[in-house]
XYZ file of C-alpha atoms in Angstrom:
333
model
C 0.064 0.026 0.017
C 1.645 3.273 -1.226
C -1.104 5.889 -1.348
C 1.325 8.801 -0.980
C 4.291 7.776 -3.231
C 1.938 6.406 -5.922
C 0.610 9.951 -6.240
C 3.930 11.069 -7.759
C 3.806 13.402 -10.828
C 6.497 15.009 -13.004
C 4.650 18.298 -13.318
C 1.574 20.166 -12.282
C -0.446 19.020 -15.232
C 0.241 15.342 -14.550
C -0.350 15.951 -10.960
C -3.873 17.311 -11.609
C -4.609 14.514 -14.076
C -3.659 11.905 -11.494
C -4.927 13.436 -8.254
C -7.511 15.965 -9.379
C -7.639 19.706 -8.949
C -7.037 21.426 -5.690
C -10.249 21.165 -3.588
C -10.606 24.599 -2.143
C -13.102 24.502 0.745
C -16.183 26.665 0.426
C -16.840 27.021 4.187
C -14.194 28.174 6.766
C -13.315 25.445 9.265
C -14.166 22.510 7.030
C -10.577 21.415 6.508
C -9.713 21.658 10.271
C -12.771 19.497 11.046
C -11.791 16.937 8.442
C -8.220 16.720 9.897
C -9.738 16.167 13.377
C -11.974 13.374 12.015
C -9.040 11.881 10.055
C -6.787 11.744 13.145
C -3.751 13.098 11.262
C -0.671 13.630 13.360
C 2.504 15.486 12.444
C 5.118 13.519 10.535
C 8.161 15.723 11.587
C 8.659 13.874 14.816
C 6.487 15.352 17.423
C 3.372 13.243 16.484
C 1.101 16.122 17.561
C -2.610 16.224 16.330
C -2.475 18.453 13.158
C -5.970 19.935 13.516
C -5.070 21.334 16.959
C -2.095 23.207 15.438
C -4.279 24.682 12.759
C -7.184 25.598 15.124
C -4.688 27.283 17.482
C -3.202 29.398 14.679
C -6.562 30.162 12.887
C -7.652 32.567 15.800
C -4.469 34.660 15.700
C -3.855 37.962 13.940
C -1.991 37.737 10.462
C -0.623 34.135 10.979
C 2.300 32.752 9.157
C 2.450 29.219 7.692
C 5.765 27.442 7.050
C 6.413 24.225 5.285
C 9.440 22.552 6.936
C 11.620 20.599 4.561
C 14.801 20.794 6.644
C 16.157 17.337 7.271
C 18.821 17.680 9.862
C 18.822 14.022 10.562
C 21.953 12.642 8.993
C 20.150 9.497 7.649
C 16.885 11.045 6.797
C 15.816 11.297 3.085
C 12.079 11.036 3.132
C 11.286 14.750 2.783
C 13.760 15.105 -0.069
C 12.177 12.186 -1.853
C 8.724 13.483 -1.221
C 9.550 16.964 -2.753
C 11.210 15.236 -5.627
C 8.293 12.929 -6.484
C 5.191 14.474 -4.972
C 6.138 18.199 -4.791
C 2.644 19.384 -6.022
C 0.921 17.406 -3.300
C 3.048 19.085 -0.667
C 2.269 22.523 -2.199
C -1.400 21.777 -2.367
C -1.312 21.010 1.390
C 0.578 24.158 2.017
C -2.016 26.343 0.110
C -4.922 24.666 1.783
C -3.398 25.077 5.222
C -2.802 28.790 4.419
C -6.433 29.180 3.431
C -7.685 27.350 6.458
C -5.848 29.662 9.020
C -6.083 32.881 6.973
C -2.323 33.127 6.491
C -0.707 36.500 5.788
C 2.568 34.870 4.601
C 3.610 31.481 3.417
C 7.097 29.992 3.353
C 8.925 26.854 2.330
C 11.989 26.326 4.541
C 14.796 24.064 3.534
C 14.016 23.760 -0.234
C 13.488 25.832 -3.325
C 10.645 25.361 -5.768
C 9.110 27.519 -8.418
C 5.859 29.412 -7.711
C 2.744 27.859 -9.371
C 0.259 29.964 -11.344
C -2.566 28.272 -9.555
C -1.443 29.266 -6.049
C -3.539 31.774 -4.204
C -0.825 32.424 -1.655
C 2.638 33.668 -2.744
C 5.368 31.374 -1.617
C 8.741 32.549 -0.226
C 11.535 29.828 -0.132
C 14.180 29.986 2.511
C 17.505 27.945 2.697
C 18.255 25.963 5.818
C 21.743 25.262 7.143
C 23.062 21.670 7.242
C 22.664 21.219 10.997
C 20.851 18.740 13.122
C 18.880 21.396 14.975
C 18.078 23.560 11.914
C 14.639 21.934 11.488
C 13.456 22.378 15.088
C 10.304 24.473 15.137
C 11.705 27.430 17.044
C 14.804 27.498 14.792
C 12.522 27.581 11.763
C 10.535 30.491 13.323
C 13.794 32.320 13.914
C 14.846 31.922 10.248
C 11.527 33.251 8.933
C 11.922 36.301 11.321
C 15.383 36.991 9.801
C 17.417 35.570 12.624
C 20.020 32.750 12.726
C 18.139 29.431 12.715
C 18.986 28.295 16.153
C 16.465 26.634 18.493
C 15.295 28.908 21.258
C 12.293 26.931 22.724
C 10.095 29.706 21.600
C 6.484 28.796 20.779
C 4.160 31.087 18.863
C 0.523 30.330 18.011
C 0.633 32.805 15.056
C 3.478 30.810 13.357
C 2.440 27.342 12.078
C 5.281 25.030 11.200
C 4.279 21.785 9.380
C 6.559 19.030 8.020
C 6.250 18.577 4.285
C 4.927 14.993 4.626
C 2.149 16.347 6.961
C 1.192 18.836 4.342
C 1.014 16.119 1.565
C -1.411 14.176 3.829
C -3.561 17.292 4.300
C -3.950 17.560 0.506
C -4.993 13.943 0.328
C -7.555 14.314 3.200
C -8.976 17.281 1.461
C -9.394 15.272 -1.757
C -10.466 11.972 -0.573
C -11.851 12.533 2.969
C -11.110 11.408 6.475
C -12.487 7.844 6.065
C -10.197 7.265 3.085
C -7.263 8.514 5.132
C -7.957 6.228 8.104
C -7.867 3.321 5.645
C -4.640 4.608 4.164
C -2.785 6.033 7.059
C 0.803 5.239 6.126
C 4.160 6.879 6.857
C 7.484 7.320 5.059
C 10.507 5.700 6.570
C 14.123 6.155 5.507
C 15.824 2.829 6.200
C 19.658 2.507 6.324
C 22.386 0.821 8.226
C 23.006 -2.949 7.881
C 20.663 -3.441 4.882
C 21.156 -4.358 1.250
C 18.513 -1.907 -0.184
C 18.645 1.365 1.813
C 16.000 3.847 0.750
C 12.651 5.422 1.553
C 9.769 3.100 2.076
C 6.025 3.768 2.651
C 4.512 1.478 5.216
C 1.406 1.179 7.304
C 1.044 2.651 10.785
C 1.981 0.186 13.715
C 4.133 -1.874 11.340
C 6.539 -4.502 12.727
C 10.166 -3.610 12.698
C 10.860 -6.862 10.795
C 8.653 -5.600 7.939
C 11.020 -2.658 7.377
C 13.999 -5.000 7.588
C 12.405 -7.323 5.002
C 11.766 -4.458 2.596
C 15.293 -3.221 2.872
C 16.936 -6.544 2.661
C 18.474 -6.846 6.153
C 20.256 -9.918 7.394
C 20.581 -10.987 11.005
C 19.728 -7.723 12.934
C 20.506 -7.049 16.566
C 18.433 -3.848 16.944
C 17.008 -0.932 14.933
C 17.110 2.706 15.950
C 13.695 4.012 15.188
C 12.836 7.747 14.994
C 16.281 9.135 14.175
C 19.119 10.097 16.554
C 16.529 11.222 19.096
C 14.708 7.957 18.707
C 14.727 4.650 20.516
C 16.314 1.247 20.044
C 13.817 -1.547 19.149
C 14.202 -5.266 18.320
C 13.088 -6.829 15.029
C 10.102 -8.349 17.001
C 8.801 -4.927 18.198
C 6.018 -2.819 16.559
C 6.641 0.744 15.598
C 3.901 2.765 17.390
C 5.778 6.085 17.121
C 7.957 6.540 13.947
C 9.266 9.914 15.090
C 11.081 11.559 12.234
C 10.583 8.471 9.979
C 14.216 7.051 10.250
C 15.220 3.458 10.912
C 18.877 2.503 11.220
C 19.613 -1.228 11.334
C 22.302 -2.646 13.556
C 23.802 -5.961 12.490
C 24.103 -8.889 14.891
C 27.941 -8.458 15.199
C 27.845 -4.640 15.790
C 28.173 -3.052 19.243
C 25.107 -1.201 20.363
C 27.256 0.638 22.951
C 29.787 1.807 20.290
C 27.023 2.992 17.969
C 25.214 4.815 20.650
C 28.433 6.456 21.745
C 29.068 7.512 18.111
C 25.672 9.076 17.851
C 25.946 10.900 21.202
C 29.300 12.350 20.161
C 27.668 13.685 16.988
C 24.675 15.180 18.913
C 27.143 16.813 21.314
C 28.891 18.384 18.371
C 25.582 19.672 17.122
C 24.863 21.657 20.263
C 24.091 25.355 19.792
C 25.955 25.986 23.102
C 23.156 28.301 24.217
C 22.407 26.536 27.557
C 24.225 24.448 30.133
C 22.739 20.989 29.406
C 23.901 21.337 25.752
C 27.080 23.189 26.302
C 28.477 21.146 29.110
C 26.010 18.219 29.697
C 26.091 16.523 26.286
C 29.881 16.564 25.874
C 30.246 15.153 29.338
C 27.689 12.435 28.610
C 29.528 11.476 25.360
C 32.808 11.212 27.240
C 31.309 9.103 29.968
C 29.782 6.739 27.452
C 33.194 6.417 25.667
C 34.978 5.628 28.991
C 32.214 3.251 30.112
C 31.687 5.216 33.327
C 28.097 3.968 33.679
C 27.320 5.530 37.101
C 28.186 8.960 35.549
C 26.104 8.175 32.452
C 22.935 7.607 34.531
C 23.585 10.725 36.505
C 24.153 12.956 33.473
C 21.153 11.623 31.650
C 19.003 12.837 34.540
C 20.803 16.178 34.686
C 20.311 17.157 30.946
C 16.757 15.888 30.566
C 14.121 18.610 30.661
C 16.492 21.421 31.449
C 17.502 22.743 28.004
C 16.461 25.714 26.103
C 15.049 23.366 23.542
C 14.400 19.622 23.236
C 17.906 18.669 21.940
C 19.120 17.452 25.398
C 15.790 15.646 25.961
C 16.079 13.677 22.728
C 19.691 12.710 23.478
C 18.651 11.471 26.985
C 15.845 9.497 25.509
C 18.273 7.754 23.057
C 20.750 6.929 25.881
C 18.006 5.619 28.244
C 16.821 3.414 25.308
C 20.294 2.109 24.715
C 20.786 1.329 28.402
C 17.796 -0.924 28.202
C 18.307 -2.402 24.781
C 22.023 -3.232 25.369
C 21.960 -3.875 29.103
C 24.104 -6.953 28.831
C 26.763 -5.128 26.840
C 26.818 -2.165 29.309
C 27.227 -4.491 32.233
Protein backbone atom coordinates (compact mmCIF):
# COMPACT_ATOMS: atom_id res chain seq x y z
CA UNK A 1 0.00 0.00 0.00
CA UNK A 2 1.60 3.26 -1.21
CA UNK A 3 -1.15 5.90 -1.26
CA UNK A 4 1.35 8.74 -0.97
CA UNK A 5 4.28 7.80 -3.20
CA UNK A 6 1.93 6.44 -5.86
CA UNK A 7 0.59 10.00 -6.23
CA UNK A 8 3.92 11.06 -7.76
CA UNK A 9 3.85 13.34 -10.80
CA UNK A 10 6.50 14.97 -13.00
CA UNK A 11 4.70 18.32 -13.33
CA UNK A 12 1.55 20.14 -12.27
CA UNK A 13 -0.49 18.99 -15.27
CA UNK A 14 0.27 15.33 -14.58
CA UNK A 15 -0.38 15.94 -10.88
CA UNK A 16 -3.88 17.31 -11.59
CA UNK A 17 -4.62 14.52 -14.07
CA UNK A 18 -3.62 11.90 -11.49
CA UNK A 19 -4.88 13.47 -8.27
CA UNK A 20 -7.54 15.93 -9.36
CA UNK A 21 -7.65 19.72 -8.97
CA UNK A 22 -7.01 21.46 -5.67
CA UNK A 23 -10.24 21.15 -3.63
CA UNK A 24 -10.60 24.63 -2.14
CA UNK A 25 -13.10 24.44 0.75
CA UNK A 26 -16.17 26.67 0.44
CA UNK A 27 -16.78 26.97 4.18
CA UNK A 28 -14.23 28.15 6.78
CA UNK A 29 -13.28 25.46 9.26
CA UNK A 30 -14.16 22.54 6.99
CA UNK A 31 -10.54 21.43 6.54
CA UNK A 32 -9.75 21.64 10.26
CA UNK A 33 -12.79 19.51 11.05
CA UNK A 34 -11.77 16.96 8.42
CA UNK A 35 -8.26 16.73 9.87
CA UNK A 36 -9.72 16.15 13.33
CA UNK A 37 -11.95 13.37 12.02
CA UNK A 38 -9.04 11.83 10.10
CA UNK A 39 -6.78 11.77 13.17
CA UNK A 40 -3.77 13.05 11.25
CA UNK A 41 -0.67 13.66 13.39
CA UNK A 42 2.52 15.49 12.48
CA UNK A 43 5.19 13.59 10.55
CA UNK A 44 8.16 15.69 11.60
CA UNK A 45 8.76 13.82 14.85
CA UNK A 46 6.45 15.38 17.44
CA UNK A 47 3.37 13.31 16.46
CA UNK A 48 1.05 16.13 17.60
CA UNK A 49 -2.59 16.25 16.32
CA UNK A 50 -2.47 18.40 13.19
CA UNK A 51 -5.94 19.88 13.54
CA UNK A 52 -5.07 21.32 16.95
CA UNK A 53 -2.14 23.24 15.50
CA UNK A 54 -4.31 24.69 12.73
CA UNK A 55 -7.15 25.57 15.10
CA UNK A 56 -4.75 27.33 17.46
CA UNK A 57 -3.23 29.38 14.62
CA UNK A 58 -6.53 30.20 12.91
CA UNK A 59 -7.63 32.51 15.75
CA UNK A 60 -4.44 34.62 15.73
CA UNK A 61 -3.82 37.90 13.90
CA UNK A 62 -2.02 37.69 10.52
CA UNK A 63 -0.64 34.15 10.98
CA UNK A 64 2.34 32.74 9.12
CA UNK A 65 2.44 29.21 7.66
CA UNK A 66 5.77 27.44 7.10
CA UNK A 67 6.41 24.17 5.28
CA UNK A 68 9.42 22.58 6.98
CA UNK A 69 11.61 20.59 4.58
CA UNK A 70 14.83 20.84 6.62
CA UNK A 71 16.18 17.34 7.26
CA UNK A 72 18.88 17.75 9.86
CA UNK A 73 18.83 14.03 10.62
CA UNK A 74 21.99 12.60 9.01
CA UNK A 75 20.18 9.53 7.64
CA UNK A 76 16.80 11.04 6.77
CA UNK A 77 15.86 11.28 3.08
CA UNK A 78 12.05 11.04 3.14
CA UNK A 79 11.32 14.76 2.79
CA UNK A 80 13.76 15.11 -0.10
CA UNK A 81 12.19 12.14 -1.88
CA UNK A 82 8.71 13.50 -1.25
CA UNK A 83 9.58 16.90 -2.72
CA UNK A 84 11.20 15.23 -5.72
CA UNK A 85 8.29 12.90 -6.47
CA UNK A 86 5.18 14.52 -4.98
CA UNK A 87 6.09 18.20 -4.79
CA UNK A 88 2.68 19.39 -5.97
CA UNK A 89 0.89 17.39 -3.31
CA UNK A 90 3.02 19.14 -0.68
CA UNK A 91 2.33 22.55 -2.22
CA UNK A 92 -1.40 21.76 -2.34
CA UNK A 93 -1.36 21.00 1.36
CA UNK A 94 0.54 24.21 2.05
CA UNK A 95 -1.97 26.31 0.10
CA UNK A 96 -4.95 24.63 1.78
CA UNK A 97 -3.42 25.11 5.22
CA UNK A 98 -2.79 28.79 4.47
CA UNK A 99 -6.42 29.17 3.44
CA UNK A 100 -7.69 27.34 6.54
CA UNK A 101 -5.87 29.65 8.99
CA UNK A 102 -6.07 32.87 6.97
CA UNK A 103 -2.32 33.17 6.50
CA UNK A 104 -0.68 36.51 5.79
CA UNK A 105 2.59 34.92 4.64
CA UNK A 106 3.60 31.46 3.40
CA UNK A 107 7.11 29.97 3.41
CA UNK A 108 8.92 26.83 2.32
CA UNK A 109 11.97 26.33 4.54
CA UNK A 110 14.80 24.04 3.49
CA UNK A 111 14.00 23.73 -0.21
CA UNK A 112 13.51 25.86 -3.32
CA UNK A 113 10.62 25.28 -5.73
CA UNK A 114 9.08 27.53 -8.39
CA UNK A 115 5.85 29.41 -7.72
CA UNK A 116 2.79 27.86 -9.36
CA UNK A 117 0.30 29.96 -11.34
CA UNK A 118 -2.60 28.26 -9.58
CA UNK A 119 -1.44 29.24 -6.07
CA UNK A 120 -3.52 31.78 -4.20
CA UNK A 121 -0.82 32.48 -1.64
CA UNK A 122 2.63 33.69 -2.78
CA UNK A 123 5.41 31.38 -1.64
CA UNK A 124 8.76 32.49 -0.22
CA UNK A 125 11.54 29.88 -0.16
CA UNK A 126 14.26 29.98 2.51
CA UNK A 127 17.47 27.96 2.69
CA UNK A 128 18.26 25.93 5.81
CA UNK A 129 21.76 25.26 7.18
CA UNK A 130 23.06 21.71 7.24
CA UNK A 131 22.71 21.27 11.00
CA UNK A 132 20.87 18.75 13.14
CA UNK A 133 18.84 21.40 14.99
CA UNK A 134 18.05 23.55 11.93
CA UNK A 135 14.62 21.97 11.47
CA UNK A 136 13.51 22.38 15.09
CA UNK A 137 10.34 24.46 15.08
CA UNK A 138 11.70 27.43 17.04
CA UNK A 139 14.79 27.48 14.79
CA UNK A 140 12.48 27.58 11.76
CA UNK A 141 10.54 30.48 13.28
CA UNK A 142 13.79 32.32 13.92
CA UNK A 143 14.84 31.89 10.28
CA UNK A 144 11.52 33.24 9.00
CA UNK A 145 11.95 36.26 11.27
CA UNK A 146 15.37 36.98 9.78
CA UNK A 147 17.43 35.59 12.64
CA UNK A 148 19.99 32.80 12.75
CA UNK A 149 18.08 29.47 12.68
CA UNK A 150 18.96 28.28 16.17
CA UNK A 151 16.46 26.63 18.53
CA UNK A 152 15.21 28.91 21.26
CA UNK A 153 12.34 26.93 22.72
CA UNK A 154 10.03 29.73 21.58
CA UNK A 155 6.44 28.76 20.77
CA UNK A 156 4.18 31.13 18.87
CA UNK A 157 0.58 30.36 18.00
CA UNK A 158 0.66 32.79 15.05
CA UNK A 159 3.46 30.82 13.34
CA UNK A 160 2.43 27.37 12.09
CA UNK A 161 5.29 25.01 11.20
CA UNK A 162 4.32 21.80 9.40
CA UNK A 163 6.54 19.05 8.05
CA UNK A 164 6.20 18.58 4.30
CA UNK A 165 4.91 15.01 4.67
CA UNK A 166 2.15 16.30 6.95
CA UNK A 167 1.17 18.83 4.28
CA UNK A 168 1.00 16.14 1.60
CA UNK A 169 -1.38 14.15 3.85
CA UNK A 170 -3.52 17.27 4.33
CA UNK A 171 -3.90 17.54 0.55
CA UNK A 172 -5.00 13.91 0.34
CA UNK A 173 -7.52 14.28 3.18
CA UNK A 174 -8.98 17.34 1.44
CA UNK A 175 -9.38 15.34 -1.77
CA UNK A 176 -10.51 11.95 -0.52
CA UNK A 177 -11.88 12.55 2.98
CA UNK A 178 -11.13 11.39 6.53
CA UNK A 179 -12.51 7.87 6.06
CA UNK A 180 -10.22 7.24 3.10
CA UNK A 181 -7.26 8.49 5.10
CA UNK A 182 -7.98 6.24 8.07
CA UNK A 183 -7.86 3.27 5.68
CA UNK A 184 -4.62 4.51 4.10
CA UNK A 185 -2.75 5.98 7.06
CA UNK A 186 0.86 5.24 6.16
CA UNK A 187 4.19 6.87 6.91
CA UNK A 188 7.47 7.31 5.08
CA UNK A 189 10.56 5.72 6.59
CA UNK A 190 14.18 6.15 5.54
CA UNK A 191 15.82 2.77 6.18
CA UNK A 192 19.63 2.52 6.33
CA UNK A 193 22.43 0.83 8.21
CA UNK A 194 23.03 -2.93 7.85
CA UNK A 195 20.64 -3.42 4.90
CA UNK A 196 21.12 -4.33 1.24
CA UNK A 197 18.52 -1.90 -0.15
CA UNK A 198 18.65 1.37 1.80
CA UNK A 199 16.00 3.87 0.78
CA UNK A 200 12.63 5.45 1.54
CA UNK A 201 9.72 3.07 2.06
CA UNK A 202 6.04 3.76 2.64
CA UNK A 203 4.51 1.44 5.22
CA UNK A 204 1.35 1.17 7.28
CA UNK A 205 1.06 2.57 10.80
CA UNK A 206 1.93 0.20 13.67
CA UNK A 207 4.15 -1.82 11.36
CA UNK A 208 6.48 -4.50 12.72
CA UNK A 209 10.17 -3.56 12.69
CA UNK A 210 10.83 -6.82 10.84
CA UNK A 211 8.64 -5.61 7.95
CA UNK A 212 10.97 -2.66 7.34
CA UNK A 213 13.98 -4.95 7.59
CA UNK A 214 12.49 -7.33 5.01
CA UNK A 215 11.74 -4.47 2.58
CA UNK A 216 15.29 -3.18 2.83
CA UNK A 217 16.94 -6.60 2.66
CA UNK A 218 18.46 -6.83 6.13
CA UNK A 219 20.27 -9.90 7.37
CA UNK A 220 20.48 -10.95 11.00
CA UNK A 221 19.74 -7.77 12.93
CA UNK A 222 20.50 -7.03 16.55
CA UNK A 223 18.45 -3.85 16.93
CA UNK A 224 17.02 -0.95 14.96
CA UNK A 225 17.15 2.71 15.95
CA UNK A 226 13.67 4.03 15.12
CA UNK A 227 12.85 7.73 15.01
CA UNK A 228 16.31 9.06 14.19
CA UNK A 229 19.09 10.14 16.50
CA UNK A 230 16.52 11.25 19.08
CA UNK A 231 14.70 7.95 18.72
CA UNK A 232 14.69 4.61 20.53
CA UNK A 233 16.32 1.23 19.98
CA UNK A 234 13.85 -1.54 19.11
CA UNK A 235 14.21 -5.24 18.32
CA UNK A 236 13.01 -6.81 15.05
CA UNK A 237 10.08 -8.32 17.01
CA UNK A 238 8.80 -4.92 18.16
CA UNK A 239 6.03 -2.85 16.57
CA UNK A 240 6.63 0.77 15.59
CA UNK A 241 3.96 2.76 17.39
CA UNK A 242 5.77 6.10 17.09
CA UNK A 243 7.96 6.48 13.97
CA UNK A 244 9.22 9.89 15.11
CA UNK A 245 11.13 11.51 12.26
CA UNK A 246 10.64 8.42 10.07
CA UNK A 247 14.20 7.09 10.28
CA UNK A 248 15.21 3.46 10.88
CA UNK A 249 18.88 2.49 11.24
CA UNK A 250 19.59 -1.25 11.39
CA UNK A 251 22.38 -2.64 13.56
CA UNK A 252 23.82 -5.97 12.44
CA UNK A 253 24.16 -8.90 14.83
CA UNK A 254 27.93 -8.43 15.22
CA UNK A 255 27.89 -4.66 15.81
CA UNK A 256 28.22 -3.08 19.23
CA UNK A 257 25.16 -1.18 20.38
CA UNK A 258 27.33 0.62 22.92
CA UNK A 259 29.78 1.79 20.28
CA UNK A 260 27.02 2.95 17.92
CA UNK A 261 25.21 4.87 20.66
CA UNK A 262 28.47 6.49 21.75
CA UNK A 263 29.14 7.54 18.15
CA UNK A 264 25.68 9.11 17.88
CA UNK A 265 25.92 10.95 21.20
CA UNK A 266 29.31 12.33 20.15
CA UNK A 267 27.66 13.69 17.02
CA UNK A 268 24.71 15.13 18.96
CA UNK A 269 27.11 16.85 21.35
CA UNK A 270 28.90 18.40 18.37
CA UNK A 271 25.55 19.72 17.09
CA UNK A 272 24.86 21.63 20.30
CA UNK A 273 24.13 25.32 19.79
CA UNK A 274 25.92 25.99 23.10
CA UNK A 275 23.15 28.29 24.28
CA UNK A 276 22.44 26.56 27.59
CA UNK A 277 24.25 24.45 30.19
CA UNK A 278 22.71 21.04 29.35
CA UNK A 279 23.89 21.34 25.73
CA UNK A 280 27.13 23.21 26.29
CA UNK A 281 28.45 21.11 29.13
CA UNK A 282 26.09 18.18 29.71
CA UNK A 283 26.12 16.54 26.26
CA UNK A 284 29.93 16.54 25.83
CA UNK A 285 30.28 15.13 29.36
CA UNK A 286 27.69 12.46 28.54
CA UNK A 287 29.52 11.50 25.35
CA UNK A 288 32.81 11.27 27.26
CA UNK A 289 31.29 9.14 30.01
CA UNK A 290 29.80 6.76 27.45
CA UNK A 291 33.13 6.40 25.67
CA UNK A 292 34.93 5.70 28.95
CA UNK A 293 32.20 3.26 30.11
CA UNK A 294 31.65 5.22 33.33
CA UNK A 295 28.07 4.02 33.69
CA UNK A 296 27.31 5.61 37.06
CA UNK A 297 28.18 8.95 35.54
CA UNK A 298 26.09 8.19 32.44
CA UNK A 299 22.98 7.57 34.54
CA UNK A 300 23.57 10.75 36.51
CA UNK A 301 24.16 12.95 33.46
CA UNK A 302 21.09 11.63 31.64
CA UNK A 303 19.00 12.82 34.56
CA UNK A 304 20.75 16.19 34.68
CA UNK A 305 20.32 17.14 30.99
CA UNK A 306 16.76 15.89 30.53
CA UNK A 307 14.08 18.61 30.64
CA UNK A 308 16.49 21.42 31.45
CA UNK A 309 17.56 22.70 28.04
CA UNK A 310 16.45 25.76 26.10
CA UNK A 311 15.08 23.36 23.47
CA UNK A 312 14.44 19.60 23.23
CA UNK A 313 17.90 18.63 21.93
CA UNK A 314 19.15 17.44 25.36
CA UNK A 315 15.82 15.65 25.98
CA UNK A 316 16.08 13.68 22.74
CA UNK A 317 19.67 12.72 23.50
CA UNK A 318 18.69 11.54 26.97
CA UNK A 319 15.87 9.47 25.48
CA UNK A 320 18.31 7.79 23.07
CA UNK A 321 20.74 6.92 25.87
CA UNK A 322 18.02 5.57 28.18
CA UNK A 323 16.81 3.39 25.32
CA UNK A 324 20.34 2.07 24.76
CA UNK A 325 20.77 1.32 28.47
CA UNK A 326 17.74 -0.95 28.21
CA UNK A 327 18.34 -2.47 24.76
CA UNK A 328 22.02 -3.22 25.35
CA UNK A 329 21.94 -3.85 29.10
CA UNK A 330 24.13 -6.94 28.86
CA UNK A 331 26.78 -5.12 26.86
CA UNK A 332 26.80 -2.19 29.28
CA UNK A 333 27.28 -4.53 32.23
